[in-house]
Amino acid sequence: MPYSPFDKTFMDGLADLKTIGRYEIIRKLGEGGAAVVYLGKDRYIKRLVAIKMSRPTSDRGRERFFVEAQSAGMLSHPNIVAVYDADIYKDFCYLTLEYVDGPTLKKFCVRDALLPPARAVEIVFSACNALDYAHRKGVIHKDIKPSNIMLNREGAVKITDFGIAQMIGKTAELGVMGTPSYMSPEQAEDGIVGLQTDIFSLGCVMYELLTGERAFPGDNHFTIMYKIINKEPEPMLKIRPDLPEILEQIVGKALAKDVKERYQSCMAFADELRVALRGLTGVVFRDEDTGEVVDYVHHVPFFQNFTREQVAELVEANSIIRVPVGNIVVAEGEISDTFYIVLSGKLKIMKGDEEIAVIGDGECFGEMAYIAGQARFATVIADTDCILMEIKPTFVDRLSKSIQFLFFKNFATTLVRRLTRDSKDTGG
């Protein structure tokens, strides 16, 4: 590839490099910014390593390079790339790092290579745990982006490149630093940077993992930073309607412009991701998970006008069931007044052999048999693996009038939505 004069002198200085310190150079892994990375081997302990080399042009640049050694070197976490060594070679600085044999998340941020939503959430969950650990150690990464999050051969997350990390409580040097598309508003405005900066950047990564689109696209840095400060990203469900609504809510909170409206810690971010994973993976809830179940159910659109205490009462008294794809939940003509709320998944409503509708997260079915006391008018089949809340009418009848009112209000809202959808489908 062609190099600028500076780049050429940089690479010329590393020509014919065979060894550095106690490390044998095997091959170049990549280059970017002001650094080049080699695959090396420790001659003494026979361990493969990544060697990141930089040639600072000033004392300040050299100091910044070793910030990575100081900040990442004090971190020991399974989801953070380990720093083994730091030294100087001629007029170059180098770090010896854990070698991760796997791709970065950049590979999975394009429309034709997206991971399943549950896997994407698992990755962000692991990144949250790693960043929470770093924050508790007093380190803010400040440059979270897809290319700085790797997956090893086993699929484990590894966060790398603490090159512009800041120690919490220390004042950052003047000037905007970070990668524009993943900067927080406070970074873009050269404001005070805290741990919520990493949360915003990770929200950008999650948005991209789920949609294949950048949250704040633009042709130049000015356009991107203007959008980060002033504009909301395109709704994820508009790009990818099959995503559960809870994921859009979580990403929306991570991307809040106001730091106070964002998650206040990566652990709080992770807690909500854990709730979402329950629905995405179809895990059967255990008794000791009641709090997480309540949180998840409360996120479902049908229950969002209920209080958390009311949802807890419903969870305590009713069954949450998993229905595998292809199973019939209710059959046309059967006599039953049990009704269901879809917590996750999609179901087909069939009248005879004709599919008349598809319903998903937050919708209800079977309520007409309960309200009118009539036989089922259609068959409902799981179109994907589903998690449903099964509600017995005898339970509803014992509820307070205020909760019964919420049920009937939401039944009516669902009915209006269906009629509106049917009208549009028939051109009415």
mmCIF file of C-alpha atoms in Angstrom, residues 50 69 72-73 81-87 95-99:
data_model
loop_
_atom_site.group_PDB
_atom_site.id
_atom_site.type_symbol
_atom_site.label_atom_id
_atom_site.label_comp_id
_atom_site.label_asym_id
_atom_site.label_seq_id
_atom_site.Cartn_x
_atom_site.Cartn_y
_atom_site.Cartn_z
ATOM 1 C CA ALA A 50 0.809 -9.281 19.868
ATOM 2 C CA ALA A 69 0.633 0.214 29.601
ATOM 3 C CA ALA A 72 -4.412 -1.669 30.835
ATOM 4 C CA GLY A 73 -1.513 -3.171 32.794
ATOM 5 C CA VAL A 81 -6.701 -8.027 26.572
ATOM 6 C CA ALA A 82 -3.791 -8.485 28.980
ATOM 7 C CA VAL A 83 -0.672 -6.298 28.791
ATOM 8 C CA TYR A 84 2.478 -8.347 29.422
ATOM 9 C CA ASP A 85 5.308 -5.910 28.849
ATOM 10 C CA ALA A 86 6.246 -2.364 27.780
ATOM 11 C CA ASP A 87 9.623 -1.159 26.539
ATOM 12 C CA LEU A 95 3.650 -2.972 24.160
ATOM 13 C CA THR A 96 3.498 -6.749 24.343
ATOM 14 C CA LEU A 97 -0.098 -7.886 24.571
ATOM 15 C CA GLU A 98 -2.171 -11.037 24.836
ATOM 16 C CA TYR A 99 -2.624 -12.403 21.304
#
